GROMACS .gro file of C-alpha atoms in nm:
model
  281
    1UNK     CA    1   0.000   0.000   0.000
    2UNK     CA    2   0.163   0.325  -0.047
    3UNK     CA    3   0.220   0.605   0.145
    4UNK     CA    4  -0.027   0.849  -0.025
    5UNK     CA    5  -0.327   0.569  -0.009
    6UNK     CA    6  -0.205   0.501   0.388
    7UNK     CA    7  -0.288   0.855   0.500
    8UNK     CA    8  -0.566   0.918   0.243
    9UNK     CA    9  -0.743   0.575   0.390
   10UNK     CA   10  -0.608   0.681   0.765
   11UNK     CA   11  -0.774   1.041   0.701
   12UNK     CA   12  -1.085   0.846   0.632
   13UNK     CA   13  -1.113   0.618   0.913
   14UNK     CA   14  -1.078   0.876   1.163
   15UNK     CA   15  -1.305   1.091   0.998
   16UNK     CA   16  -1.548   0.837   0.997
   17UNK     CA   17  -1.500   0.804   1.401
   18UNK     CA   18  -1.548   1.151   1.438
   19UNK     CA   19  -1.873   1.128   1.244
   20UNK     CA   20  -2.001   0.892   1.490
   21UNK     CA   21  -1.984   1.186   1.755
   22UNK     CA   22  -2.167   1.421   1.504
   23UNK     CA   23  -2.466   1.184   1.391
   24UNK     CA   24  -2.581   1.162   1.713
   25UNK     CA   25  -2.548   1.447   1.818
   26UNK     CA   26  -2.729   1.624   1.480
   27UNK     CA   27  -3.000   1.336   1.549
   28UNK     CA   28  -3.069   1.379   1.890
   29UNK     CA   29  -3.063   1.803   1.851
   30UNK     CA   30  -3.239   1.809   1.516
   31UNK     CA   31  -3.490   1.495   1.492
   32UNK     CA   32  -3.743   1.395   1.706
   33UNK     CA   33  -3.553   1.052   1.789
   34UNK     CA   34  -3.466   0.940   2.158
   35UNK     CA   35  -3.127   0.758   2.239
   36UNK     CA   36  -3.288   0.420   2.261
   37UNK     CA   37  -3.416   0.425   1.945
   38UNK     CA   38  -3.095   0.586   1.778
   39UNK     CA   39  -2.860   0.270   1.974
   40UNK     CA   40  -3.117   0.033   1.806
   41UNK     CA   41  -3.098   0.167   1.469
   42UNK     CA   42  -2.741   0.226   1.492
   43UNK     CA   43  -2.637  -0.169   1.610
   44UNK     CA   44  -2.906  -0.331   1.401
   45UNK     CA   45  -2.750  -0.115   1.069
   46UNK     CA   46  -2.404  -0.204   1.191
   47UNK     CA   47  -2.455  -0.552   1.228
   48UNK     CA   48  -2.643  -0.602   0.869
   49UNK     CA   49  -2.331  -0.411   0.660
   50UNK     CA   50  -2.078  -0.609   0.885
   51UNK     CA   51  -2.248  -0.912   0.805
   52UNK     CA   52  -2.283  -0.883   0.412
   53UNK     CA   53  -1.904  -0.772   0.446
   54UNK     CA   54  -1.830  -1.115   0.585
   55UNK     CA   55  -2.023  -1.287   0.372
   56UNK     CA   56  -1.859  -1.129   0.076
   57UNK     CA   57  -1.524  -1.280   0.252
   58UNK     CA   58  -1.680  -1.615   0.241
   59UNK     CA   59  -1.708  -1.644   0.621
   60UNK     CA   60  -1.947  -1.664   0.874
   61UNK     CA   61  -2.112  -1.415   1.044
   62UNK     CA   62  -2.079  -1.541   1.383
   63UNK     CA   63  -1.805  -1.744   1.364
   64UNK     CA   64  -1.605  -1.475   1.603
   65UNK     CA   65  -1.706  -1.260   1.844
   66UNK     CA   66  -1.851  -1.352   2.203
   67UNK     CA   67  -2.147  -1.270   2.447
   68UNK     CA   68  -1.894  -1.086   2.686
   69UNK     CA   69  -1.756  -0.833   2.418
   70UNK     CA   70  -2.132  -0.730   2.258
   71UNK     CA   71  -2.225  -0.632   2.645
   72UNK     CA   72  -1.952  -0.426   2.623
   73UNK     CA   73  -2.008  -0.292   2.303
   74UNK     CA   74  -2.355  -0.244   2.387
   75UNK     CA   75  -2.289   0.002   2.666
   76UNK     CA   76  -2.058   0.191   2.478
   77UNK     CA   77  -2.306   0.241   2.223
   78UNK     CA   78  -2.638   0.271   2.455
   79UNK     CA   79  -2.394   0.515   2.682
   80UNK     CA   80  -2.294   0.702   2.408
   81UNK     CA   81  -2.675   0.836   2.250
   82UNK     CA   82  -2.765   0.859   2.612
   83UNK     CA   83  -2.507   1.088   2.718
   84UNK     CA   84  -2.496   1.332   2.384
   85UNK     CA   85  -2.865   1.443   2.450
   86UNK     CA   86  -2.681   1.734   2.684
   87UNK     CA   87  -2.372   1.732   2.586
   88UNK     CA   88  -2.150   1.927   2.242
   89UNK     CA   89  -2.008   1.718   2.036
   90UNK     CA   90  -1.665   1.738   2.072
   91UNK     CA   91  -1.687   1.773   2.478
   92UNK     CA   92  -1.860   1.421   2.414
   93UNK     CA   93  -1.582   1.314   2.218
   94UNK     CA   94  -1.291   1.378   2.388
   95UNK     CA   95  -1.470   1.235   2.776
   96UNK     CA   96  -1.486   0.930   2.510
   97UNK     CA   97  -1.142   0.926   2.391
   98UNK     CA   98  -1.040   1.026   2.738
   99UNK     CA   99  -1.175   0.736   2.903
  100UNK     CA  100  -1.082   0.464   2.618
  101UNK     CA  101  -0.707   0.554   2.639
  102UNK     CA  102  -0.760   0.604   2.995
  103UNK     CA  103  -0.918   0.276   3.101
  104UNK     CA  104  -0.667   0.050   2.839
  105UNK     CA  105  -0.350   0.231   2.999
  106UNK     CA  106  -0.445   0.167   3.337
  107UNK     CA  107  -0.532  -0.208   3.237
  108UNK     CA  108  -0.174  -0.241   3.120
  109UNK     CA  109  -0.052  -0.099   3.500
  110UNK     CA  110  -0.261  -0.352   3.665
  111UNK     CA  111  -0.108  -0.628   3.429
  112UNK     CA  112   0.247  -0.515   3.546
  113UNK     CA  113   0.313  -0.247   3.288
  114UNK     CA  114   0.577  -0.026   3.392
  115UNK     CA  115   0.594   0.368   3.317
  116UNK     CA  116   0.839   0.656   3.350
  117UNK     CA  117   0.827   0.970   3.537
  118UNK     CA  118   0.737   1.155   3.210
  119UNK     CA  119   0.480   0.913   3.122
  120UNK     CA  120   0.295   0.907   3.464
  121UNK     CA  121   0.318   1.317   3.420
  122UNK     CA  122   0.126   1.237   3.084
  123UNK     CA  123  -0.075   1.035   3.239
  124UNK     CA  124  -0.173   1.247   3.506
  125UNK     CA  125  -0.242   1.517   3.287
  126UNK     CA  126  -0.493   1.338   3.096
  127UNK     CA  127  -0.662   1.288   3.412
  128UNK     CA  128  -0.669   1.663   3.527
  129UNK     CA  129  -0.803   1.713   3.152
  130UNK     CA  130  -1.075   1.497   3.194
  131UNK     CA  131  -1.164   1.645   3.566
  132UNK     CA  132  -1.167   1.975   3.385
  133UNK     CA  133  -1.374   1.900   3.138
  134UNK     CA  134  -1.619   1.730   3.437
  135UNK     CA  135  -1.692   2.077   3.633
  136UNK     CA  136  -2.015   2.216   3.556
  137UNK     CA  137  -1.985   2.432   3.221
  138UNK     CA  138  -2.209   2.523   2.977
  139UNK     CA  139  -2.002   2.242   2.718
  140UNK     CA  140  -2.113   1.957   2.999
  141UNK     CA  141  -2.434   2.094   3.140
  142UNK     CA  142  -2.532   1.750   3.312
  143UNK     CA  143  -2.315   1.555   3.515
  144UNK     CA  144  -2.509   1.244   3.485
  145UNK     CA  145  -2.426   1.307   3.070
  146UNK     CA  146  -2.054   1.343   3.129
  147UNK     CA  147  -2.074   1.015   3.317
  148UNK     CA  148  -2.250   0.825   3.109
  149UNK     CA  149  -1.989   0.876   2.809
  150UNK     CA  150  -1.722   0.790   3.055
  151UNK     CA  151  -1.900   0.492   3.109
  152UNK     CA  152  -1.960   0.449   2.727
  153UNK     CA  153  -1.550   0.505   2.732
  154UNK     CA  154  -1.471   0.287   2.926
  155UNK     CA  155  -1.698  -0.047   2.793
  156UNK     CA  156  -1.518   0.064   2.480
  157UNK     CA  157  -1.189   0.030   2.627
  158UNK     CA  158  -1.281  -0.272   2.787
  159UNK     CA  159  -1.404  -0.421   2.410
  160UNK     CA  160  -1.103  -0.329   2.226
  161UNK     CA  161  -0.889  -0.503   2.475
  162UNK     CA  162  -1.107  -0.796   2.469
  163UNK     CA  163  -1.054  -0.776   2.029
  164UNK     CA  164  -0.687  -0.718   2.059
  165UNK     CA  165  -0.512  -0.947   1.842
  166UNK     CA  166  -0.825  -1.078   1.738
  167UNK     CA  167  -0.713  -1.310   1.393
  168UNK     CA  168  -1.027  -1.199   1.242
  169UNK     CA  169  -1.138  -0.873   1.361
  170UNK     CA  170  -1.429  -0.750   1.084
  171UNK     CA  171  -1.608  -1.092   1.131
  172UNK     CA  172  -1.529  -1.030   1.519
  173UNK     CA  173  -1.687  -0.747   1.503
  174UNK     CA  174  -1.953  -0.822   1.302
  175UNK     CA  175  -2.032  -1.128   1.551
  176UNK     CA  176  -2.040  -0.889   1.818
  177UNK     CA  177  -2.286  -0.624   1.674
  178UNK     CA  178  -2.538  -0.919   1.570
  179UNK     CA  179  -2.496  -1.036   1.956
  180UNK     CA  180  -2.560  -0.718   2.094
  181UNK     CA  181  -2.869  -0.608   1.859
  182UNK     CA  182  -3.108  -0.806   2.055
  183UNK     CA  183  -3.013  -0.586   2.412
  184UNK     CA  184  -3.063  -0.279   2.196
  185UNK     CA  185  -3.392  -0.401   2.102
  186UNK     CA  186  -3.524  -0.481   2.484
  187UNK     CA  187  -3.346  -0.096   2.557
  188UNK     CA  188  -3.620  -0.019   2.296
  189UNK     CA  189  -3.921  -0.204   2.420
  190UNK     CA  190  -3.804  -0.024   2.799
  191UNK     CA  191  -3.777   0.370   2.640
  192UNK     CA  192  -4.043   0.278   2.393
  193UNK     CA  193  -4.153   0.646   2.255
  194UNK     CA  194  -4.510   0.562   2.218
  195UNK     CA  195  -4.454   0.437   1.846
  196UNK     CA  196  -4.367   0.714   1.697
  197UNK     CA  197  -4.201   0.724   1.348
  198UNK     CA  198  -3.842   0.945   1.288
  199UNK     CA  199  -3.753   0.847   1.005
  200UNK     CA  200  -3.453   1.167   0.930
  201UNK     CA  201  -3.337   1.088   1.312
  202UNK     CA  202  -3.351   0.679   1.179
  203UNK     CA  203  -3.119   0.787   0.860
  204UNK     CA  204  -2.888   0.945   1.089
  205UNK     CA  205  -2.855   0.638   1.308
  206UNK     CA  206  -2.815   0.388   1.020
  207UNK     CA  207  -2.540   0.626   0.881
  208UNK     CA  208  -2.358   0.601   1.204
  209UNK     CA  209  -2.402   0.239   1.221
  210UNK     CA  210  -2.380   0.119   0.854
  211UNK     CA  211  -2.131   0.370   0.713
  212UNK     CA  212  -1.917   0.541   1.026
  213UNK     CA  213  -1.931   0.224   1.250
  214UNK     CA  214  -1.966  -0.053   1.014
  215UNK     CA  215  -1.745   0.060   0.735
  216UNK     CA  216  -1.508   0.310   0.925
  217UNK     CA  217  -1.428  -0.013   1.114
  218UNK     CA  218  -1.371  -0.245   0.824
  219UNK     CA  219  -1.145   0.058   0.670
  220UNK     CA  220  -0.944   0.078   0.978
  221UNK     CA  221  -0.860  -0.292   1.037
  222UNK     CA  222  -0.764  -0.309   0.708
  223UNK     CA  223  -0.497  -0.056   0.714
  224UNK     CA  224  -0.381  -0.108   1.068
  225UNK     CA  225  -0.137  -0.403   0.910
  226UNK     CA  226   0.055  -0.133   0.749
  227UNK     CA  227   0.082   0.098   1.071
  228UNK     CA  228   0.266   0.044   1.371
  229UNK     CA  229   0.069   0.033   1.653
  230UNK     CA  230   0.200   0.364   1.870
  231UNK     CA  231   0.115   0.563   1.490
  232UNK     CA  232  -0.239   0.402   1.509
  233UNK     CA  233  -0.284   0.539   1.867
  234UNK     CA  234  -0.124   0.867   1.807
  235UNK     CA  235  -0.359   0.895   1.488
  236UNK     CA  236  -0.665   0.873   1.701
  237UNK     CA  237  -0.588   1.171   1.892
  238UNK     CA  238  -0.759   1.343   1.614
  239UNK     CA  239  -1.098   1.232   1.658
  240UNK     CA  240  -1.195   1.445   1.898
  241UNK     CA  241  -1.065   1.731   1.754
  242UNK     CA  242  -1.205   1.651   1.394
  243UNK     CA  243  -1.503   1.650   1.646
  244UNK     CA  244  -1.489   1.979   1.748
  245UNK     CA  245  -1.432   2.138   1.464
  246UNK     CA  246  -1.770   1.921   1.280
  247UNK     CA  247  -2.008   2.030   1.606
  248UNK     CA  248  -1.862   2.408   1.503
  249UNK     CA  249  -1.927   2.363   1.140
  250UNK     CA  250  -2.272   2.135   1.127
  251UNK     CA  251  -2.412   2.255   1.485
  252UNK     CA  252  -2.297   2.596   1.529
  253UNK     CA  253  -2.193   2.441   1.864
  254UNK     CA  254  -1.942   2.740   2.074
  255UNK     CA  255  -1.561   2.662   2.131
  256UNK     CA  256  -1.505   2.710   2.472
  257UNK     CA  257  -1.154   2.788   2.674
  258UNK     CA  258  -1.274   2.521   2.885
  259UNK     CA  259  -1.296   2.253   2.577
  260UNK     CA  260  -0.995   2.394   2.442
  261UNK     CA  261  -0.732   2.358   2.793
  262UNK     CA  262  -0.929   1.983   2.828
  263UNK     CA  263  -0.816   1.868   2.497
  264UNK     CA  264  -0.493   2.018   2.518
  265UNK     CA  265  -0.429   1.850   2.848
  266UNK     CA  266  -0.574   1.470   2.739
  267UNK     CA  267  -0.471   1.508   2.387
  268UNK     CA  268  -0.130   1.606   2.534
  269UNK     CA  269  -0.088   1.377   2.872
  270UNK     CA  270  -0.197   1.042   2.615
  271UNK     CA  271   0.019   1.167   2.325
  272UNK     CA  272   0.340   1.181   2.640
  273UNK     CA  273   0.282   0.820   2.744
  274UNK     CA  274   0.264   0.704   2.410
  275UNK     CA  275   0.565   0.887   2.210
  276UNK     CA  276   0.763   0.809   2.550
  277UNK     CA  277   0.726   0.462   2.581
  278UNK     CA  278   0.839   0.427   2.213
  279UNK     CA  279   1.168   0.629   2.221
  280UNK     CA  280   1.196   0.406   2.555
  281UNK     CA  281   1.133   0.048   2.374
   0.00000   0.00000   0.00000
């Protein structure tokens, strides 16, 4: 693959992540849809593209994937729609990336990891970026939002280190989202909205789970082969900023100083623990 096709494909994928962030949010601010209803539509979308990409790869569609990893993916995902009903788009965004880099670090410390003095400053400073980003403000009007999505952040964590070094991760995956459709259906039946009908609040939830979930993840498995693994980390710190920037240019949603330390300060404190630990290895 060359280099051009690697960042243009790269570009993509966290674009796509990003998007995530921004359908729900432009669904849940601009349709009449509730979260249950967007998680439903979302899963159930993302499991029907994942499984016609497996089948198109002659494979089965649950084959991989396990009962333990869909709960986790469907709290991420139920946490997630939940928690951007009072909460900007980017602010959502980075408590999600936050708490993912957050909760897989501190996995690695319990399993006997070892860090330097720079990288526990790094680490630390994510922390006081996330805390920041937790007092009330008008980005994170709710409390109970912000902690749902750290919630959602860190089920997330908690499923990508259950996939890691998964031999085949798209059918994985796709196992997982047809496991965990049926919870999002009874998270339906309990927030039932009295039958009511969104369908432009249902297009935005199938785009986030056909195209930015489904697809975004089938792009980025497919090109992580051909990037080492601290580039792939470092490359996701631009999801929540891509983020930002969308909620600003679809939403009109303000920039504050607040959201602009916080990112700075996780953003910065995950970038130190990873670039560290590489010049280090």
């Amino acid at each position: 693959m060359s280099l051009i096709k690697l960042v243009l494909l790269a570009c993509l994928a966290m674009t796509a992540f990003a998007a995530n962030s921004l359908l729900c949010r432009m669904a849940l601010v601009e349709t009449d849809i509730d979260p249950a209803s967007f998680t439903f539509w979302r899963l159930t979308s993302g499991a029907l593209m994942l499984t016609l990409l497996v089948v198109m790869r002659n494979q089965k569609p649950l084959q991989e994937g396990n009962m333990a990893s869909a709960i986790a993916l469907f709290v991420y995902a139920a946490g997630f729609s939940f928690a951007y009903i009072s909460m900007t788009t980017g602010a959502g965004a980075l408590l999600l990336f936050g708490a993912v880099q957050v909760t897989m670090i501190s996995w690695g410390l319990f399993k006997g990891e070892r860090m330097s003095a720079l990288q526990w400053g790094g680490f630390l400073l994510a922390l006081v970026g996330l805390v920041l980003l937790l007092l009330p403000n008008a980005a994170v009007p709710q409390l109970s939002s912000a902690l749902m999505m750290l919630a959602a952040g860190i089920a997330w964590g908690i499923y990508s280190l259950r996939g890691k070094g998964a031999k085949l991760p798209i059918e994985a995956t796709a196992g997982n989202f047809i496991r965990a459709t049926p919870l999002a259906l009874v998270l339906l039946v309990i927030f039932w909205p009295g039958g009511e009908f969104h369908a432009e609040g249902m297009a935005y939830a199938i785009a986030s789970g056909a195209i930015a979930s489904a697809l975004g993840y089938a792009l980025w498995y497919s090109i992580l082969a051909h990037i080492p693994a601290v580039k792939a980390a470092t490359l996701q710190l631009s999801v929540p900023v891509l983020a930002v920037f969308a909620g600003w240019l679809f939403l009109d949603e303000t920039v504050t100083l607040r959201i602009i330390l916080s990112s700075l300060a996780v953003l910065g404190g995950v970038a130190m623990v990873i670039w560290v630990k590489k010049i280090a290895a």
